[in-house]
Tab-separated table of C-alpha atoms in Angstrom:
chain	number	residue	atom	x	y	z
A	5	MET	CA	-27.726	7.117	-42.184
A	6	THR	CA	-25.817	9.720	-40.184
A	7	PHE	CA	-22.393	9.215	-38.885
A	8	ALA	CA	-23.815	9.257	-35.416
A	9	THR	CA	-26.383	6.543	-36.174
A	10	GLU	CA	-23.612	4.106	-37.915
A	11	SER	CA	-21.243	4.745	-35.498
A	12	ALA	CA	-24.013	3.485	-33.310
A	13	ALA	CA	-24.819	0.698	-34.639
A	14	ARG	CA	-21.568	-1.279	-35.391
A	15	PRO	CA	-19.949	-3.854	-33.238
A	16	LEU	CA	-17.027	-3.961	-31.203
A	17	THR	CA	-14.270	-4.309	-33.498
A	18	ARG	CA	-10.724	-6.255	-33.298
A	19	ASN	CA	-9.111	-2.684	-33.600
A	20	ASP	CA	-11.274	-1.030	-31.344
A	21	ALA	CA	-10.231	-3.817	-28.556
A	22	LYS	CA	-6.839	-2.540	-29.713
A	23	THR	CA	-7.097	0.903	-28.840
A	24	LEU	CA	-8.394	-0.142	-25.421
A	25	THR	CA	-6.071	-2.144	-25.087
A	26	LEU	CA	-3.168	-0.115	-26.212
A	27	ALA	CA	-4.831	3.379	-24.328
A	28	ALA	CA	-5.174	1.083	-20.893
A	29	LEU	CA	-1.969	-0.258	-20.840
A	30	GLY	CA	-0.434	3.838	-21.849
A	31	GLY	CA	-2.773	4.548	-19.293
A	32	ALA	CA	-1.527	2.810	-16.553
A	33	LEU	CA	2.398	3.163	-17.354
A	34	GLU	CA	1.884	6.859	-17.017
A	35	TYR	CA	0.142	6.456	-13.981
A	36	TYR	CA	2.949	4.597	-12.777
A	37	ASP	CA	4.747	7.221	-12.950
A	38	PHE	CA	2.974	10.362	-11.189
A	39	ILE	CA	2.014	8.206	-8.576
A	40	ILE	CA	5.714	5.877	-7.501
A	41	PHE	CA	6.800	9.450	-5.741
A	42	VAL	CA	4.175	8.747	-2.994
A	43	PHE	CA	5.970	5.452	-2.175
A	44	PHE	CA	9.340	6.973	-1.468
A	45	THR	CA	8.462	10.437	0.644
A	46	THR	CA	10.344	9.709	2.962
A	47	VAL	CA	13.608	9.016	1.315
A	48	ILE	CA	13.106	11.931	-1.374
A	49	GLY	CA	12.793	14.052	1.953
A	50	GLN	CA	15.966	12.959	3.630
A	51	LEU	CA	17.844	13.066	0.024
A	52	PHE	CA	16.605	16.611	-1.145
A	53	PHE	CA	16.530	18.396	1.926
A	54	PRO	CA	19.548	19.904	4.407
A	55	PRO	CA	20.020	17.016	7.238
A	56	ASP	CA	19.308	19.688	10.094
A	57	THR	CA	15.976	20.080	8.826
A	58	PRO	CA	13.059	19.209	11.534
A	59	ASP	CA	11.286	15.364	10.514
A	60	TRP	CA	7.745	16.909	10.535
A	61	LEU	CA	9.162	20.080	8.026
A	62	ARG	CA	10.707	18.057	6.220
A	63	GLN	CA	7.696	15.543	5.701
A	64	VAL	CA	5.247	18.552	5.216
A	65	GLN	CA	8.069	19.781	2.153
A	66	THR	CA	8.081	16.288	0.320
A	67	PHE	CA	4.159	16.390	0.819
A	68	GLY	CA	4.039	19.744	-0.672
A	69	LEU	CA	6.293	18.648	-3.854
A	70	PHE	CA	3.831	16.131	-4.386
A	71	ALA	CA	0.841	18.164	-4.248
A	72	ALA	CA	2.882	20.461	-6.555
A	73	GLY	CA	2.052	17.665	-9.177
A	74	TYR	CA	-1.885	17.778	-8.312
A	75	LEU	CA	-1.870	22.028	-8.697
A	76	ALA	CA	-0.197	21.667	-11.883
A	77	ARG	CA	-3.225	19.678	-13.612
A	78	PRO	CA	-5.534	22.100	-14.285
A	79	LEU	CA	-3.332	24.384	-16.447
A	80	GLY	CA	-1.888	21.424	-18.181
A	81	GLY	CA	-4.646	19.697	-18.926
A	82	ILE	CA	-6.296	23.108	-20.386
A	83	VAL	CA	-3.453	23.913	-22.737
A	84	MET	CA	-3.280	20.175	-23.828
A	85	ALA	CA	-6.975	20.361	-24.426
A	86	HIS	CA	-7.258	23.437	-26.598
A	87	PHE	CA	-4.793	21.602	-28.839
A	88	GLY	CA	-6.526	18.593	-28.405
A	89	ASP	CA	-10.001	20.429	-29.711
A	90	ARG	CA	-8.171	22.438	-32.221
A	91	SER	CA	-5.302	19.869	-33.762
A	92	GLY	CA	-6.208	16.498	-33.142
A	93	ARG	CA	-7.133	13.926	-29.966
A	94	LYS	CA	-4.188	11.438	-30.797
A	95	ARG	CA	-1.029	14.101	-30.718
A	96	MET	CA	-2.357	15.680	-26.934
A	97	PHE	CA	-2.495	11.847	-25.930
A	98	THR	CA	0.889	11.054	-27.534
A	99	LEU	CA	2.116	13.980	-26.198
A	100	SER	CA	1.189	13.459	-22.697
A	101	VAL	CA	2.950	10.454	-21.946
A	102	PHE	CA	5.981	11.746	-23.653
A	103	LEU	CA	5.968	14.347	-21.254
A	104	MET	CA	5.424	11.820	-17.842
A	105	ALA	CA	8.540	9.659	-19.517
A	106	ILE	CA	10.929	12.875	-19.369
A	107	PRO	CA	10.752	14.269	-15.728
A	108	THR	CA	10.353	11.066	-14.138
A	109	LEU	CA	13.119	9.711	-15.988
A	110	LEU	CA	15.209	12.510	-14.454
A	111	ILE	CA	13.904	12.240	-11.328
A	112	GLY	CA	16.068	8.696	-11.031
A	113	LEU	CA	19.041	10.688	-12.694
A	114	LEU	CA	18.422	13.504	-10.112
A	115	PRO	CA	21.366	14.677	-8.036
A	116	THR	CA	20.184	15.270	-4.348
A	117	TYR	CA	20.845	18.316	-1.927
A	118	ALA	CA	24.614	16.582	-0.620
A	119	THR	CA	25.377	17.474	-4.634
A	120	LEU	CA	23.189	20.924	-5.778
A	121	GLY	CA	22.434	22.161	-2.413
A	122	TYR	CA	19.201	24.089	-2.737
A	123	ALA	CA	18.844	23.502	-6.239
A	124	ALA	CA	18.115	19.907	-6.102
A	125	PRO	CA	14.654	20.635	-4.173
A	126	LEU	CA	14.092	23.203	-7.181
A	127	ALA	CA	14.757	20.802	-9.669
A	128	LEU	CA	13.042	18.413	-8.219
A	129	LEU	CA	9.864	21.031	-7.582
A	130	VAL	CA	9.797	21.916	-11.546
A	131	LEU	CA	9.608	18.049	-12.688
A	132	ARG	CA	6.642	17.077	-10.209
A	133	LEU	CA	5.233	20.416	-11.970
A	134	LEU	CA	5.843	18.663	-15.395
A	135	GLN	CA	4.131	15.454	-14.323
A	136	GLY	CA	1.609	17.244	-12.806
A	137	ALA	CA	0.945	18.990	-16.434
A	138	ALA	CA	1.228	15.770	-18.175
A	139	VAL	CA	-1.399	13.970	-16.288
A	140	GLY	CA	-3.850	16.912	-16.234
A	141	GLY	CA	-4.074	16.225	-20.259
A	142	GLU	CA	-3.784	12.606	-19.795
A	143	VAL	CA	-6.885	11.484	-18.125
A	144	PRO	CA	-9.164	13.549	-20.117
A	145	GLY	CA	-7.682	13.336	-23.222
A	146	ALA	CA	-7.849	9.397	-22.681
A	147	TRP	CA	-11.731	9.080	-21.860
A	148	THR	CA	-11.776	11.171	-25.046
A	149	PHE	CA	-10.222	9.251	-26.898
A	150	VAL	CA	-11.474	5.769	-26.005
A	151	ALA	CA	-15.164	7.382	-26.340
A	152	GLU	CA	-14.568	8.477	-29.461
A	153	HIS	CA	-13.176	5.620	-31.381
A	154	VAL	CA	-16.204	3.066	-30.216
A	155	PRO	CA	-19.617	2.711	-30.883
A	156	GLU	CA	-21.830	5.043	-28.508
A	157	ARG	CA	-23.568	1.582	-26.785
A	158	ARG	CA	-20.258	0.437	-25.891
A	159	VAL	CA	-19.078	3.722	-24.111
A	160	GLY	CA	-19.398	2.422	-20.748
A	161	PHE	CA	-17.251	-0.208	-21.343
A	162	ALA	CA	-14.631	1.516	-23.151
A	163	CYS	CA	-14.412	4.175	-20.409
A	164	GLY	CA	-14.403	1.626	-17.786
A	165	THR	CA	-11.663	-0.061	-18.710
A	166	LEU	CA	-8.966	2.669	-19.747
A	167	THR	CA	-10.201	3.780	-16.079
A	168	ALA	CA	-9.308	0.518	-14.332
A	169	GLY	CA	-6.006	0.930	-16.879
A	170	LEU	CA	-5.505	3.754	-14.520
A	171	THR	CA	-6.167	1.932	-11.113
A	172	ILE	CA	-3.643	-1.131	-12.004
A	173	GLY	CA	-0.769	1.989	-12.332
A	174	ILE	CA	-1.388	2.482	-8.923
A	175	LEU	CA	-1.177	-1.006	-8.014
A	176	LEU	CA	1.927	-1.367	-10.368
A	177	GLY	CA	3.957	1.654	-8.242
A	178	SER	CA	2.759	0.008	-4.896
A	179	LEU	CA	4.033	-3.433	-6.221
A	180	ILE	CA	7.549	-2.231	-7.708
A	181	ALA	CA	8.154	0.141	-4.286
A	182	SER	CA	7.384	-2.865	-1.931
A	183	TRP	CA	9.801	-5.131	-4.185
A	184	VAL	CA	12.248	-2.544	-3.797
A	185	ASN	CA	12.297	-1.962	-0.156
A	186	HIS	CA	11.766	-6.480	-0.077
A	187	THR	CA	15.213	-6.453	-1.909
A	188	TRP	CA	17.579	-4.450	-0.584
A	189	ASN	CA	17.974	-2.853	3.258
A	190	ALA	CA	17.270	0.868	4.012
A	191	GLU	CA	20.420	2.062	3.619
A	192	GLN	CA	20.731	0.366	0.051
A	193	VAL	CA	17.367	2.280	-0.902
A	194	GLN	CA	18.789	5.532	0.195
A	195	ALA	CA	22.094	5.038	-1.290
A	196	PHE	CA	20.564	4.353	-4.726
A	197	ALA	CA	17.785	1.884	-4.978
A	198	TRP	CA	15.000	4.615	-4.601
A	199	ARG	CA	16.386	5.654	-8.305
A	200	ILE	CA	15.107	2.325	-10.033
A	201	PRO	CA	11.418	2.954	-9.993
A	202	PHE	CA	11.892	6.469	-11.640
A	203	LEU	CA	14.210	4.744	-14.676
A	204	VAL	CA	11.964	1.797	-14.863
A	205	GLY	CA	9.100	4.202	-15.146
A	206	GLY	CA	11.193	6.368	-17.437
A	207	VAL	CA	11.613	3.451	-19.871
A	208	PHE	CA	7.924	2.402	-19.429
A	209	GLY	CA	6.987	5.645	-20.214
A	210	PHE	CA	8.889	5.726	-23.837
A	211	LEU	CA	7.442	2.534	-24.459
A	212	ALA	CA	3.856	4.095	-24.221
A	213	VAL	CA	4.734	6.432	-26.686
A	214	PHE	CA	5.712	3.996	-29.211
A	215	LEU	CA	2.448	2.248	-28.083
A	216	ARG	CA	0.761	5.156	-29.168
A	217	ARG	CA	2.108	5.991	-32.381
A	218	LEU	CA	0.116	3.028	-33.150
A	219	LEU	CA	-3.075	3.977	-32.662
A	220	ALA	CA	-5.087	6.136	-35.098
A	221	GLU	CA	-6.896	9.592	-34.451
A	222	THR	CA	-10.388	9.114	-33.669
A	223	PRO	CA	-13.086	9.054	-36.206
A	224	VAL	CA	-15.167	11.664	-34.716
A	225	PHE	CA	-12.482	14.167	-34.804
A	226	GLU	CA	-11.629	13.244	-38.580
A	227	GLU	CA	-15.089	13.637	-39.320
A	228	MET	CA	-15.261	17.052	-37.568
A	229	ARG	CA	-12.146	18.032	-39.533
A	230	ARG	CA	-13.575	16.330	-42.949
A	231	ARG	CA	-16.683	18.476	-42.682
A	232	GLN	CA	-14.799	22.084	-41.513
A	233	GLN	CA	-16.530	21.811	-38.241
A	234	LEU	CA	-13.662	22.293	-35.663
A	235	VAL	CA	-14.239	24.889	-32.744
A	236	GLN	CA	-12.793	28.340	-33.861
A	237	GLY	CA	-11.361	30.497	-31.089
A	238	LEU	CA	-10.892	29.294	-27.748
A	239	PRO	CA	-12.161	26.530	-26.740
A	240	LEU	CA	-13.042	26.668	-22.855
A	241	ARG	CA	-14.527	30.462	-23.399
A	242	ILE	CA	-17.486	28.685	-25.785
A	243	VAL	CA	-17.513	25.866	-22.781
A	244	LEU	CA	-17.386	28.247	-19.577
A	245	ALA	CA	-19.878	30.300	-22.368
A	246	GLY	CA	-22.391	27.718	-22.901
A	247	HIS	CA	-22.001	24.620	-21.125
A	248	GLY	CA	-22.117	25.942	-17.607
A	249	ARG	CA	-24.935	22.799	-16.870
A	250	ALA	CA	-21.994	20.553	-18.162
A	251	VAL	CA	-19.549	22.098	-16.276
A	252	VAL	CA	-21.332	22.115	-13.232
A	253	ILE	CA	-22.419	18.095	-13.441
A	254	SER	CA	-18.640	17.352	-14.245
A	255	MET	CA	-17.662	19.295	-11.102
A	256	LEU	CA	-19.815	17.594	-8.971
A	257	LEU	CA	-19.219	13.810	-10.219
A	258	THR	CA	-15.229	14.476	-10.471
A	259	TRP	CA	-15.788	15.358	-5.975
A	260	VAL	CA	-17.701	11.861	-5.904
A	261	LEU	CA	-15.161	10.356	-7.663
A	262	THR	CA	-11.858	12.025	-5.233
A	263	ALA	CA	-14.190	11.476	-2.063
A	264	ALA	CA	-13.805	7.270	-3.329
A	265	ILE	CA	-10.372	7.388	-4.360
A	266	VAL	CA	-8.444	9.473	-1.915
A	267	VAL	CA	-10.287	8.378	0.950
A	268	VAL	CA	-11.368	4.821	0.616
A	269	ILE	CA	-8.176	3.677	-1.664
A	270	LEU	CA	-5.276	5.978	-0.890
A	271	MET	CA	-6.221	6.967	2.710
A	272	THR	CA	-7.742	4.051	4.201
A	273	PRO	CA	-4.846	1.671	4.983
A	274	THR	CA	-2.906	4.520	6.781
A	275	LEU	CA	-6.619	5.606	8.564
A	276	ILE	CA	-7.061	1.923	10.008
A	277	GLN	CA	-4.071	1.141	11.643
A	278	LYS	CA	-4.650	3.777	13.987
A	279	LEU	CA	-8.257	3.390	14.499
A	280	PHE	CA	-7.825	-0.419	14.959
A	281	GLY	CA	-4.810	-1.000	15.434
A	282	ILE	CA	-4.310	-3.178	12.582
A	283	ALA	CA	-0.224	-3.837	11.556
A	284	ALA	CA	0.737	-2.035	8.378
A	285	ALA	CA	1.825	-4.674	6.345
A	286	ASP	CA	-1.654	-6.137	6.713
A	287	THR	CA	-3.760	-2.977	5.874
A	288	LEU	CA	-1.061	-2.805	2.890
A	289	ALA	CA	-1.928	-6.323	1.544
A	290	ALA	CA	-5.649	-5.413	1.964
A	291	ASN	CA	-5.036	-2.298	-0.099
A	292	SER	CA	-3.387	-4.515	-3.181
A	293	LEU	CA	-6.996	-6.656	-2.899
A	294	ALA	CA	-8.886	-3.177	-2.730
A	295	THR	CA	-7.139	-2.181	-5.884
A	296	ILE	CA	-7.822	-5.389	-7.936
A	297	GLY	CA	-11.139	-4.731	-6.743
A	298	LEU	CA	-11.378	-1.533	-7.837
A	299	SER	CA	-9.749	-2.012	-11.372
A	300	ILE	CA	-12.387	-5.085	-11.635
A	301	GLY	CA	-15.135	-3.191	-10.638
A	302	CYS	CA	-14.585	0.142	-13.238
A	303	VAL	CA	-15.013	-2.825	-16.139
A	304	VAL	CA	-17.928	-4.056	-14.821
A	305	PHE	CA	-19.724	-0.811	-13.746
A	306	GLY	CA	-18.645	0.726	-17.097
A	307	ALA	CA	-20.309	-2.320	-18.899
A	308	LEU	CA	-23.355	-2.114	-16.984
A	309	ALA	CA	-23.852	1.833	-17.759
A	310	ASP	CA	-24.206	0.575	-21.454
A	311	ARG	CA	-27.127	-2.367	-20.520
A	312	ILE	CA	-29.201	-0.329	-18.075
A	313	GLY	CA	-27.865	3.635	-18.258
A	314	ALA	CA	-25.025	5.548	-16.955
A	315	GLU	CA	-27.859	7.449	-14.318
A	316	ARG	CA	-29.044	4.346	-13.135
A	317	THR	CA	-25.228	2.459	-12.872
A	318	LEU	CA	-24.708	5.639	-10.921
A	319	MET	CA	-27.049	5.691	-8.509
A	320	LEU	CA	-26.824	1.798	-7.787
A	321	GLY	CA	-23.038	1.990	-7.583
A	322	CYS	CA	-22.903	4.891	-5.362
A	323	ALA	CA	-25.758	3.090	-2.842
A	324	ALA	CA	-23.452	-0.377	-3.040
A	325	LEU	CA	-20.359	2.188	-2.267
A	326	LEU	CA	-22.030	3.926	1.019
A	327	ILE	CA	-23.415	0.396	2.127
A	328	ALA	CA	-19.871	-1.306	1.860
A	329	THR	CA	-17.812	1.767	3.288
A	330	TYR	CA	-19.815	1.595	6.349
A	331	ALA	CA	-19.496	-2.535	6.228
A	332	LEU	CA	-15.863	-1.918	6.440
A	333	TYR	CA	-15.004	0.933	8.959
A	334	PHE	CA	-17.951	-0.853	11.354
A	335	GLY	CA	-17.123	-4.442	10.769
A	336	LEU	CA	-13.358	-3.530	11.657
A	337	GLY	CA	-14.568	-1.981	14.914
A	338	GLN	CA	-16.183	-5.244	15.077
A	339	SER	CA	-13.325	-7.360	14.346
A	340	THR	CA	-10.657	-7.064	11.914
A	341	GLN	CA	-10.379	-10.851	10.616
A	342	TYR	CA	-12.632	-9.876	7.871
A	343	LEU	CA	-10.195	-7.109	6.914
A	344	ASP	CA	-9.495	-8.451	3.287
A	345	SER	CA	-13.081	-9.216	2.166
A	346	LEU	CA	-14.377	-5.869	3.476
A	347	TYR	CA	-11.323	-3.982	2.023
A	348	ALA	CA	-11.877	-6.155	-1.639
A	349	ILE	CA	-15.775	-5.674	-1.594
A	350	ALA	CA	-15.274	-1.595	-0.758
A	351	GLY	CA	-12.808	-1.557	-3.682
A	352	PHE	CA	-14.834	-2.881	-5.886
A	353	CYS	CA	-17.514	-0.920	-5.052
A	354	VAL	CA	-15.480	2.184	-5.394
A	355	GLY	CA	-15.341	1.243	-8.950
A	356	VAL	CA	-18.122	2.858	-9.625
A	357	VAL	CA	-16.077	5.843	-10.914
A	358	GLY	CA	-15.559	4.238	-14.151
A	359	VAL	CA	-19.016	5.530	-15.058
A	360	ILE	CA	-18.342	8.786	-14.323
A	361	PRO	CA	-16.197	9.399	-17.174
A	362	THR	CA	-19.588	8.187	-19.407
A	363	VAL	CA	-21.437	10.913	-17.954
A	364	LEU	CA	-18.754	13.646	-18.938
A	365	VAL	CA	-17.813	12.297	-22.025
A	366	ARG	CA	-21.678	13.112	-23.089
A	367	ALA	CA	-22.352	16.087	-21.337
A	368	PHE	CA	-20.145	18.482	-23.779
A	369	PRO	CA	-20.123	18.292	-27.936
A	370	PRO	CA	-17.328	16.621	-29.524
A	371	ALA	CA	-15.733	20.093	-30.847
A	372	VAL	CA	-15.054	21.105	-27.298
A	373	ARG	CA	-15.542	17.438	-25.595
A	374	PHE	CA	-11.557	17.182	-24.963
A	375	SER	CA	-11.666	21.487	-22.830
A	376	GLY	CA	-14.683	20.620	-21.306
A	377	ILE	CA	-13.711	17.844	-19.428
A	378	SER	CA	-10.008	19.062	-19.129
A	379	PHE	CA	-11.254	22.261	-17.138
A	380	ALA	CA	-14.073	20.406	-14.904
A	381	TYR	CA	-12.115	17.397	-13.911
A	382	ASN	CA	-8.933	18.970	-13.643
A	383	VAL	CA	-9.941	21.828	-11.582
A	384	ALA	CA	-12.201	20.177	-9.150
A	385	TYR	CA	-9.488	17.267	-8.591
A	386	ALA	CA	-6.940	20.336	-7.604
A	387	ILE	CA	-9.621	21.486	-5.179
A	388	PHE	CA	-11.192	18.703	-4.008
A	389	GLY	CA	-8.541	16.038	-4.368
A	390	GLY	CA	-6.082	18.200	-2.649
A	391	LEU	CA	-8.795	19.543	0.593
A	392	THR	CA	-10.271	16.098	1.171
A	393	PRO	CA	-7.001	14.459	3.275
A	394	LEU	CA	-6.913	17.764	5.456
A	395	PHE	CA	-10.408	18.064	6.100
A	396	VAL	CA	-11.261	14.017	6.598
A	397	THR	CA	-8.264	14.538	9.378
A	398	LEU	CA	-9.948	17.428	10.742
A	399	LEU	CA	-13.563	15.891	11.210
A	400	MET	CA	-11.887	12.491	12.813
A	401	LYS	CA	-10.733	14.727	15.941
A	402	ASN	CA	-14.543	14.860	17.223
A	403	GLN	CA	-15.626	11.808	14.763
A	404	PRO	CA	-13.239	8.677	14.537
A	405	LEU	CA	-15.604	7.193	11.316
A	406	ALA	CA	-15.418	10.491	9.713
A	407	PRO	CA	-13.940	8.814	6.777
A	408	ALA	CA	-16.982	7.046	6.011
A	409	HIS	CA	-19.600	9.560	6.935
A	410	TYR	CA	-17.760	11.383	4.224
A	411	VAL	CA	-18.020	9.096	1.576
A	412	ALA	CA	-21.360	8.124	2.081
A	413	ALA	CA	-22.200	12.069	1.800
A	414	LEU	CA	-20.943	12.139	-1.661
A	415	CYS	CA	-22.750	8.898	-2.179
A	416	VAL	CA	-25.836	10.393	-1.749
A	417	LEU	CA	-24.260	13.590	-3.609
A	418	GLY	CA	-23.441	11.319	-6.706
A	419	ILE	CA	-27.300	9.574	-6.471
A	420	ALA	CA	-28.681	12.870	-6.372
A	421	THR	CA	-26.372	13.881	-9.342
A	422	ALA	CA	-27.204	11.255	-11.393
A	423	GLY	CA	-30.757	11.868	-10.681
A	424	TRP	CA	-30.745	15.396	-11.711
A	425	ILE	CA	-29.075	14.177	-14.964
A	426	ALA	CA	-32.010	11.863	-15.436
A	427	ALA	CA	-34.339	13.995	-15.086
A	428	THR	CA	-32.842	16.772	-17.395
A	429	ALA	CA	-31.499	14.948	-20.280
A	430	THR	CA	-31.616	15.548	-23.566
A	431	ALA	CA	-29.901	13.777	-26.448
A	432	PRO	CA	-26.514	12.840	-25.916
A	433	SER	CA	-24.044	14.888	-27.819
A	434	ARG	CA	-21.779	11.700	-29.046
A	435	ALA	CA	-20.882	12.928	-32.575
A	436	VAL	CA	-20.685	14.438	-35.548
A	437	SER	CA	-24.439	14.196	-37.099
A	438	GLY	CA	-25.268	14.702	-40.961
A	439	PRO	CA	-25.168	12.204	-44.156
A	440	ALA	CA	-22.744	9.432	-43.889
């Protein structure tokens, strides 16, 4: 029996469940650290830039600091993936969360403009770049790690569960931000309370480091090391020279992922306030339900991929997301009383993104898997994730329902890409073959 066949045949064990749980928990804590910044941009803008800065410029500068984290993702992801393919998945999987914990803790301790002057925003920029580099290695590293630990027939469930953990990190950030703003008044938040989520995040990060030290290296990587089949030279060069199809597919599906997450989950609360006159508190409450639905959907769609195939599940999920997004926007145009239910259903359908990592990990051979996923995912996310809000906002000047149309167009792209994969499929590159 080959190593790949033996791995595929075995059931999901208690150790697999432990690995999934600790990986998902660590991912949630790390994503919390990265995303908490966005919930305090107003306060940070007031504290880290000159008092006489115009409001619009302060907002642009603060969101620029937030965006800097996304721009650093490709570089950090490529560097960590290089060593992940050469020296081990676990080392980089642990390093990424450690590199996130340190700048998060330092942001919570950082003196403001009143103390440091222009050095304060520059220091904040450096810390955001470090956070971006860390999360750039975290996501592809986490998908690779869990996919190589579980049996082949449970890769969809594993990747869906891990992705659900990342989305729970977003929800955790929202809940902590709401708690801070309800516990302290505006003056207290600006004086000291805004630091609490960052300090808590730093502690969370070090906890995640400890948890990940309990995990073992992936069996796939250990087998490659035992057989002396680790990649030689630059893994990224091999990816670009010999795996162009996999890179293109991964980038297209990452574009679909960014449309679903950025538009439906992150932008929609603000958009529907303006389009339909819904109170901010109501949209944020509904967004929490949508995020919970997203987490559940990631696991459900991931498990479904193990039963009927990732390509079929992707087609089905994209079609459902298209319908649910239109139902949300057109439904709210008729009546806002069904906001919670419509948004929760749309959030659940966004869970189709939990299938995408399954396709990505199977697109690249084990020797360069980490580098292939990291390059394609992080570069595509930096481009499409960064441009989507601007593009959708510009389209809304002439078409108020542009957000729904944009998501629908990317759902069609997702269906077409899944069809292309199915039509040109080869044997999955899961593991090292050869005698056990």
